[in-house]
GROMACS .gro file of C-alpha atoms in nm:
model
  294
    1UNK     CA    1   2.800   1.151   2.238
    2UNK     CA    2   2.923   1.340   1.900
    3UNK     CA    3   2.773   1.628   1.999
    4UNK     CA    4   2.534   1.883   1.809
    5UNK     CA    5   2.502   1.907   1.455
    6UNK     CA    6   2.801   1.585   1.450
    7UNK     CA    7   2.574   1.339   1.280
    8UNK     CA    8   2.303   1.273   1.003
    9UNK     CA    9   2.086   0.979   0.974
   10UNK     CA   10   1.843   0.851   0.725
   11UNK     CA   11   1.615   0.565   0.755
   12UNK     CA   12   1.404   0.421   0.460
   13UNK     CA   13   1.160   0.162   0.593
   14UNK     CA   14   0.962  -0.088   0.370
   15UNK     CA   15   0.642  -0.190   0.525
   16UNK     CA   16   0.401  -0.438   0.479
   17UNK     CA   17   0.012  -0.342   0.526
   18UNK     CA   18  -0.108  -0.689   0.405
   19UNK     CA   19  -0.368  -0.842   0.644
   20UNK     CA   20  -0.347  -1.204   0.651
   21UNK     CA   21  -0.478  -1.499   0.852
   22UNK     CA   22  -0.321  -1.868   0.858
   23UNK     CA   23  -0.512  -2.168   0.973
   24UNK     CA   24  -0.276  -2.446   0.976
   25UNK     CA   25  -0.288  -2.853   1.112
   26UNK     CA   26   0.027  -3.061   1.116
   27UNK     CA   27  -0.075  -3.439   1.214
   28UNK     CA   28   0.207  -3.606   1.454
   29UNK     CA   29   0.246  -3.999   1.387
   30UNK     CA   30   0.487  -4.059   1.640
   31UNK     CA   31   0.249  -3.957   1.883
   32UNK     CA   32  -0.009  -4.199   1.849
   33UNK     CA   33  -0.252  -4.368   2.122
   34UNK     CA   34  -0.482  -4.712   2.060
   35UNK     CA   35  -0.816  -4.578   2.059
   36UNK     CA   36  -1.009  -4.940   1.998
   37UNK     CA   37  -0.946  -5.263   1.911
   38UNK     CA   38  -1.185  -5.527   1.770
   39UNK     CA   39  -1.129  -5.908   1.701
   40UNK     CA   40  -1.312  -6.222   1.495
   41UNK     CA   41  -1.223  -6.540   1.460
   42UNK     CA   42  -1.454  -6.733   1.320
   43UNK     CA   43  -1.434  -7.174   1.338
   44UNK     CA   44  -1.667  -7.375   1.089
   45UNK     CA   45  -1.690  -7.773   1.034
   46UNK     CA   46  -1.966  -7.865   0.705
   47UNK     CA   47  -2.074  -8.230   0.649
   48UNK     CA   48  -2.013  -8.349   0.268
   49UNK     CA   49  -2.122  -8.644   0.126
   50UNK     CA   50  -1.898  -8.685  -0.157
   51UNK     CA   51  -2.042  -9.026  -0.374
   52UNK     CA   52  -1.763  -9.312  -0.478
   53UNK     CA   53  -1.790  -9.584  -0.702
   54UNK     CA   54  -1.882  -9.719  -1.029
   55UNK     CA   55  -2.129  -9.502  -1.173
   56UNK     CA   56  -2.453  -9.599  -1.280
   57UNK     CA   57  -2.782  -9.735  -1.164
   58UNK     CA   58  -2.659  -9.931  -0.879
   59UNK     CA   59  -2.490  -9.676  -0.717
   60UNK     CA   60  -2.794  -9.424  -0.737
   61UNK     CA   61  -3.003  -9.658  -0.585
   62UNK     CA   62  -3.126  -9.498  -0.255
   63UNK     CA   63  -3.079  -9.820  -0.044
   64UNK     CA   64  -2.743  -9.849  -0.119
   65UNK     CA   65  -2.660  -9.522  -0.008
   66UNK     CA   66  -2.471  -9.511   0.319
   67UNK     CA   67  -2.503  -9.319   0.646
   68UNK     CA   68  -2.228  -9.030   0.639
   69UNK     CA   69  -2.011  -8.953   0.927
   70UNK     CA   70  -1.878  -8.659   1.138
   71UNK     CA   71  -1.491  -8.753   1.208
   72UNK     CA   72  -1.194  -8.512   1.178
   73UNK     CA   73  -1.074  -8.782   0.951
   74UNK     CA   74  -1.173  -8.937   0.663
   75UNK     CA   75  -1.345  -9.280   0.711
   76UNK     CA   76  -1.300  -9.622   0.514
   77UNK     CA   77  -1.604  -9.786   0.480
   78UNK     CA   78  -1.622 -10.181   0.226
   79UNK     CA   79  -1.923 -10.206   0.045
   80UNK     CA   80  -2.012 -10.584  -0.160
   81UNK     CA   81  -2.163 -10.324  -0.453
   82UNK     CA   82  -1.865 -10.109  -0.475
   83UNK     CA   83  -2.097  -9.794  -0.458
   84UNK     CA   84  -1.997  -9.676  -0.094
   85UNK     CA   85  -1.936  -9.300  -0.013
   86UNK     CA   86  -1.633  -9.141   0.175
   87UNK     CA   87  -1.720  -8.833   0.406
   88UNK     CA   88  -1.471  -8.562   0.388
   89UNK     CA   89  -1.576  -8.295   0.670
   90UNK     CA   90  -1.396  -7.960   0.543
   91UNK     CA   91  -1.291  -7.730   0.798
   92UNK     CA   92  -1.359  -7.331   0.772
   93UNK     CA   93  -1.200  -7.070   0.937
   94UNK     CA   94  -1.175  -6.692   0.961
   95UNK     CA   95  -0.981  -6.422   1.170
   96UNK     CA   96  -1.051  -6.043   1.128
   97UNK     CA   97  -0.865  -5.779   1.314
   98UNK     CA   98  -0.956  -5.436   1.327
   99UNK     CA   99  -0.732  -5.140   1.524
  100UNK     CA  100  -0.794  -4.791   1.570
  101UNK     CA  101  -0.541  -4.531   1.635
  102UNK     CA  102  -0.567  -4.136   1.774
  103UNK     CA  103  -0.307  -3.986   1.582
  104UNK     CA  104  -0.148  -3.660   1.731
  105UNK     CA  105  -0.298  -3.319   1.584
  106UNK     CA  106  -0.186  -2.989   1.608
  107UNK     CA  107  -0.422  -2.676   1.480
  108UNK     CA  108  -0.294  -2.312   1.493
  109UNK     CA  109  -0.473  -1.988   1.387
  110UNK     CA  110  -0.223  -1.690   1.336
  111UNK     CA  111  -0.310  -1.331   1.223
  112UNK     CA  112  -0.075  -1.109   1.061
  113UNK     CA  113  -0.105  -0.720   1.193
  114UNK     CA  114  -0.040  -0.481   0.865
  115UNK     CA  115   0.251  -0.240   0.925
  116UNK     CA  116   0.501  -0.509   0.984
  117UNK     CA  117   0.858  -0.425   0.877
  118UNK     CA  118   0.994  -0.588   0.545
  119UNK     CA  119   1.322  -0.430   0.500
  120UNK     CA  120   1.504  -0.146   0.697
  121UNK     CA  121   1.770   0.047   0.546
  122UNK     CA  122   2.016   0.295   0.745
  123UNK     CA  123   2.229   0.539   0.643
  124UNK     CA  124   2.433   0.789   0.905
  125UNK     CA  125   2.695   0.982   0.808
  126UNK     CA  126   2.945   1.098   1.097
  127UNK     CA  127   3.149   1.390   1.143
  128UNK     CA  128   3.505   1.365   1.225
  129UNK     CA  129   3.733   1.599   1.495
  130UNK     CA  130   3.902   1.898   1.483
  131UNK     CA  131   4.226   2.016   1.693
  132UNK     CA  132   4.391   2.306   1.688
  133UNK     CA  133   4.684   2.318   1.480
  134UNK     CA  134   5.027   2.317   1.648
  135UNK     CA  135   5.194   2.542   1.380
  136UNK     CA  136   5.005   2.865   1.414
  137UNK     CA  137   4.859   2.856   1.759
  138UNK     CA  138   4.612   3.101   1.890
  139UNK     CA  139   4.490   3.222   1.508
  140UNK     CA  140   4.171   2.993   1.521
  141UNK     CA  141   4.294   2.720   1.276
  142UNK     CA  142   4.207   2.376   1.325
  143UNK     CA  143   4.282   2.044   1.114
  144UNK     CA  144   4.023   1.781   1.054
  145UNK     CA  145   4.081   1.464   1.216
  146UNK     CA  146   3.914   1.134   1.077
  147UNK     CA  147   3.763   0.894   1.323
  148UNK     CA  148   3.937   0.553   1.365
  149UNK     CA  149   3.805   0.192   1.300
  150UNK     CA  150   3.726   0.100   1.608
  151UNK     CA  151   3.530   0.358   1.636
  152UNK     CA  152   3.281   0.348   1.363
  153UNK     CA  153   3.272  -0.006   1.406
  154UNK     CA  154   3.116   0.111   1.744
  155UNK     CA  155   2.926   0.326   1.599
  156UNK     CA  156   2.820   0.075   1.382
  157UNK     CA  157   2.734  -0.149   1.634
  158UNK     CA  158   2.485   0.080   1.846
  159UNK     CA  159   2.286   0.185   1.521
  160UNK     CA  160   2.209  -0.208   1.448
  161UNK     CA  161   2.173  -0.253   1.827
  162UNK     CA  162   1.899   0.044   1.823
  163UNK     CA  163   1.707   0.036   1.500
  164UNK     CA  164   1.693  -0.415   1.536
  165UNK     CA  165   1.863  -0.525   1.277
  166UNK     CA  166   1.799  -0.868   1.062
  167UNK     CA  167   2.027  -0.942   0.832
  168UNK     CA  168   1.785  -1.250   0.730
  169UNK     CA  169   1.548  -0.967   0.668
  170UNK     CA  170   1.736  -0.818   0.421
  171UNK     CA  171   1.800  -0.500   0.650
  172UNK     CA  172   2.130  -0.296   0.555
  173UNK     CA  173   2.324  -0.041   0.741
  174UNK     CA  174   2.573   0.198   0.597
  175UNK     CA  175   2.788   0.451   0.840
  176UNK     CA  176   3.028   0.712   0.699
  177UNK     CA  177   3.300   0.917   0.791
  178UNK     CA  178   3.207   1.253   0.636
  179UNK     CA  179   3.416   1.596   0.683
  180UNK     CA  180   3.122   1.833   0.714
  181UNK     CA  181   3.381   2.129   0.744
  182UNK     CA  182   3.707   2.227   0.524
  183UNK     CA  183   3.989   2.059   0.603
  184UNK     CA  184   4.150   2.377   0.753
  185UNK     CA  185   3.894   2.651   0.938
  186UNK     CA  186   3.966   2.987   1.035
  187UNK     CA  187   3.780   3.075   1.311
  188UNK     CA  188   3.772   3.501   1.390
  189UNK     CA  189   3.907   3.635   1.717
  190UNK     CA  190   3.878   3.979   1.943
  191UNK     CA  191   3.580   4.207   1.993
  192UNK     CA  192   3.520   4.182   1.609
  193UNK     CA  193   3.423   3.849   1.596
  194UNK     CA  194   3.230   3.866   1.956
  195UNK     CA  195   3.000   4.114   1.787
  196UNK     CA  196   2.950   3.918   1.414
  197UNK     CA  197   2.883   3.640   1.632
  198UNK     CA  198   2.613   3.862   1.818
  199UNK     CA  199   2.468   3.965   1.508
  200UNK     CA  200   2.402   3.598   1.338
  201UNK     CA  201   2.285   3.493   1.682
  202UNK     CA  202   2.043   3.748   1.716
  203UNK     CA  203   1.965   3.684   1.319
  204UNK     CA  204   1.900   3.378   1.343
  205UNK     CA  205   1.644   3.393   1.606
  206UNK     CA  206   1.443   3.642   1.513
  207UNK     CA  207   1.479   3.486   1.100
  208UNK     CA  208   1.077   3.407   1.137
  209UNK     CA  209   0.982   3.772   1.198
  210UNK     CA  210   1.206   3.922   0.959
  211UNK     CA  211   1.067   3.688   0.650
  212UNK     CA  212   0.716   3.729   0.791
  213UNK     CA  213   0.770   4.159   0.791
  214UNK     CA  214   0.951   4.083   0.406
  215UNK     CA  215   0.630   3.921   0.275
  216UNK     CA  216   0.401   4.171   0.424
  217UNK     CA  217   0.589   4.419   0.250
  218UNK     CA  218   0.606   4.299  -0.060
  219UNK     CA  219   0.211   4.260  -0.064
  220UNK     CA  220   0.152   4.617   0.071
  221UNK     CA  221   0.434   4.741  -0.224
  222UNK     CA  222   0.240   4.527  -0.490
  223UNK     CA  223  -0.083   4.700  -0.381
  224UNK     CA  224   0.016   5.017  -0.451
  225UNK     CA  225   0.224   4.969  -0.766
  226UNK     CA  226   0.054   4.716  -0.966
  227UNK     CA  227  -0.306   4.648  -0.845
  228UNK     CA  228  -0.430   5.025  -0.759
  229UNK     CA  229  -0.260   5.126  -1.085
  230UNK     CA  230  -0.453   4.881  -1.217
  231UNK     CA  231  -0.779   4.935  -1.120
  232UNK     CA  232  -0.738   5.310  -1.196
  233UNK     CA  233  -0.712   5.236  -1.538
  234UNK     CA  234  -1.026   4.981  -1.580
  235UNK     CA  235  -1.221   5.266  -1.429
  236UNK     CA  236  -1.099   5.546  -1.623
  237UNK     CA  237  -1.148   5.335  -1.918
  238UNK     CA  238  -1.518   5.263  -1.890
  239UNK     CA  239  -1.586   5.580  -1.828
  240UNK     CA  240  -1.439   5.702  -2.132
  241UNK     CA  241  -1.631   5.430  -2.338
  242UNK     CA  242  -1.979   5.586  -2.146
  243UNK     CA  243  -1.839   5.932  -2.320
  244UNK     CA  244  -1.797   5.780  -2.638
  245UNK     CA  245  -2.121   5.605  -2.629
  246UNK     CA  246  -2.310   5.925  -2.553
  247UNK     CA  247  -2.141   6.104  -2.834
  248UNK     CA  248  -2.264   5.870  -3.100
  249UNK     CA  249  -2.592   5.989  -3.305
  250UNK     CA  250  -2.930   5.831  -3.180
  251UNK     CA  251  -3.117   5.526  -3.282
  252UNK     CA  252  -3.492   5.609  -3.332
  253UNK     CA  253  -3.553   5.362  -3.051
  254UNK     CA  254  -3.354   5.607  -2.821
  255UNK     CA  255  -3.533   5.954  -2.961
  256UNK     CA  256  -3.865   5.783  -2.899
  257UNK     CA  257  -3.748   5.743  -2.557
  258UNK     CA  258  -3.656   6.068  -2.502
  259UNK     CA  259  -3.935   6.258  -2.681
  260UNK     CA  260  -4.226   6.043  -2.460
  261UNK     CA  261  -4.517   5.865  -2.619
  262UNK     CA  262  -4.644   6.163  -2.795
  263UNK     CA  263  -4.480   6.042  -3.173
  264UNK     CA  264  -4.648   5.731  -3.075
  265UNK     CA  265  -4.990   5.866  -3.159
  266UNK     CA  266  -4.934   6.067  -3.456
  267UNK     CA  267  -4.897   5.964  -3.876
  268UNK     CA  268  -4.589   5.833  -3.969
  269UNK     CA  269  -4.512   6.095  -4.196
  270UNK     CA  270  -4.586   6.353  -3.961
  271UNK     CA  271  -4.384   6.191  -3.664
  272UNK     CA  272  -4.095   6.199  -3.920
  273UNK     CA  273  -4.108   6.503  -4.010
  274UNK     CA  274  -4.087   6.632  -3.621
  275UNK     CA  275  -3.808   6.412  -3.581
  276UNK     CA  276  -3.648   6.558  -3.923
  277UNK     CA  277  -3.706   6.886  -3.777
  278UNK     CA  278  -3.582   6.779  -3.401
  279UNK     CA  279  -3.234   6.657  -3.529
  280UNK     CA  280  -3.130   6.718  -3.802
  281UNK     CA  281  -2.783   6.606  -3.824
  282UNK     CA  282  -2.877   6.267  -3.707
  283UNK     CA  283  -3.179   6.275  -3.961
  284UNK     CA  284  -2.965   6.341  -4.185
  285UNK     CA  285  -2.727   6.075  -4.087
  286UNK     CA  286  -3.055   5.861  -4.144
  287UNK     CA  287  -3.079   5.923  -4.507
  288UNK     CA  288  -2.730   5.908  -4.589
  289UNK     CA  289  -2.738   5.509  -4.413
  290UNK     CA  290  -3.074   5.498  -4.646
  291UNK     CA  291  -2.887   5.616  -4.948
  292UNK     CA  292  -2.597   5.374  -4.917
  293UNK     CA  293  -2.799   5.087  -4.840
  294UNK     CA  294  -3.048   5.104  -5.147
   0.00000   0.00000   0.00000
């Protein structure tokens, strides 16, 4: 084993989520069987008169016409007239042969499974050794040693061996010889580095508490310097707009309001005049808009 924190492996995996079926039939003619077999021969002998002679009405004569007869060969027959007929008995003959053969046949259904592999690729990188160095021993220096050959070949040989390689896949495996230190460390000795060594231990496991306890105080310190702050001044600020707002002089609508129905009911002239005589700054105010606008 290289030990902790010796090694560092990647793996990039193609995959193929294609679904596929394959119905396939290959036909073997070697392997072929007689299934049937069917034969004709067929034998025929016809009777043909075939008429010889000097043509004409003698020979067309129906007494002079002569018996025929069946012989494998033809017969010579003399007539006085001349008009005699030869038989020539044709023969007829037929074979058919018919042959059926079961020809081998081979049918195969295969389904494809998605997630197969296409093409793996592998990448480790491998730390080398360190030994103390011979010229200053006992100060905590140590020189980086590269690993040989034969051994990353082994190395080599037990990443293809465990991640199934195929080079007709297309798979490829790199493996490095990385220093992941300097070339020279300097390692601290005594009580002194006993206690750093405490410290970064102790650190490092309790490194989720401390960021948690860092957040949480940076919300509770934006709270109270930005969003309180904040909010203070939206407040204060409509409240001084309700201040300015109730400063401003009166529209009539608001004066009607606030003096009840009772203008509601009297002459227009007279329910200015009350309201001239009720405020007079803003009924003056009134006159001087009036004014401006005519």
């Amino acid at each position: 084993a290289l030990g902790p924190n010796k090694a560092v492996a990647r793996v990039a995996c193609l995959l193929d989520f294609t679904r596929l079926e394959t119905t396939e039939e290959k036909y073997q003619p070697e392997n072929q069987v007689v299934r049937s077999e069917q034969a004709l021969n067929e034998t025929s002998t016809a009777q043909i008169t075939v008429p010889i002679g000097v043509p004409g009405v003698v020979s067309n004569l129906a007494g002079n016409q002569t018996a025929t007869i069946e012989t494998t060969e033809p017969a010579e027959t003399t007539n006085t007239n001349d008009t005699t007929e030869k038989t020539k008995p044709p023969t007829f003959q037929k074979q058919d042969r018919t042959v059926n053969y079961e020809i081998g046949k081979v049918t195969s259904h295969t389904v494809h499974q998605m997630g197969t592999i296409k093409r793996l690729t592998v990448a480790v990188i491998i730390d080398g050794t360190y030994k103390t160095g011979k010229e200053a021993p006992g100060t905590g220096e140590s020189k980086y040693t590269p690993r040989t050959q034969e051994e990353m070949k082994q190395f080599e040989d037990i990443v293809k061996r465990s991640v199934n390689f195929d080079a007709a896949r297309g798979d490829e495996i790199k493996v490095a010889n990385i220093p992941f230190e300097t070339a020279k460390v300097n390692f601290p000795q005594g009580e002194e580095a006993v206690a750093e060594a405490g410290w970064l231990l102790m650190l490092k496991q309790y490194s989720s508490h401390i960021k948690y306890g860092l957040l949480t105080m940076f919300l509770l310190f934006s709270f109270i310097f930005v969003v309180r702050p904040l909010v203070q001044w939206l407040i204060s600020s409509s409240i001084g707009e309700g201040v300015l707002l109730g400063q401003l002089p009166k529209t009539i609508e608001e004066v009607e309001r606030e003096y009840g129905g009772d203008l509601k009911n009297l002459p227009f002239r007279n329910r200015a005049l009350q309201m001239i005589s009720t405020d007079k700054e803003r009924s003056a105010e009134v006159m001087r808009d009036w004014l401006k606008e005519s």
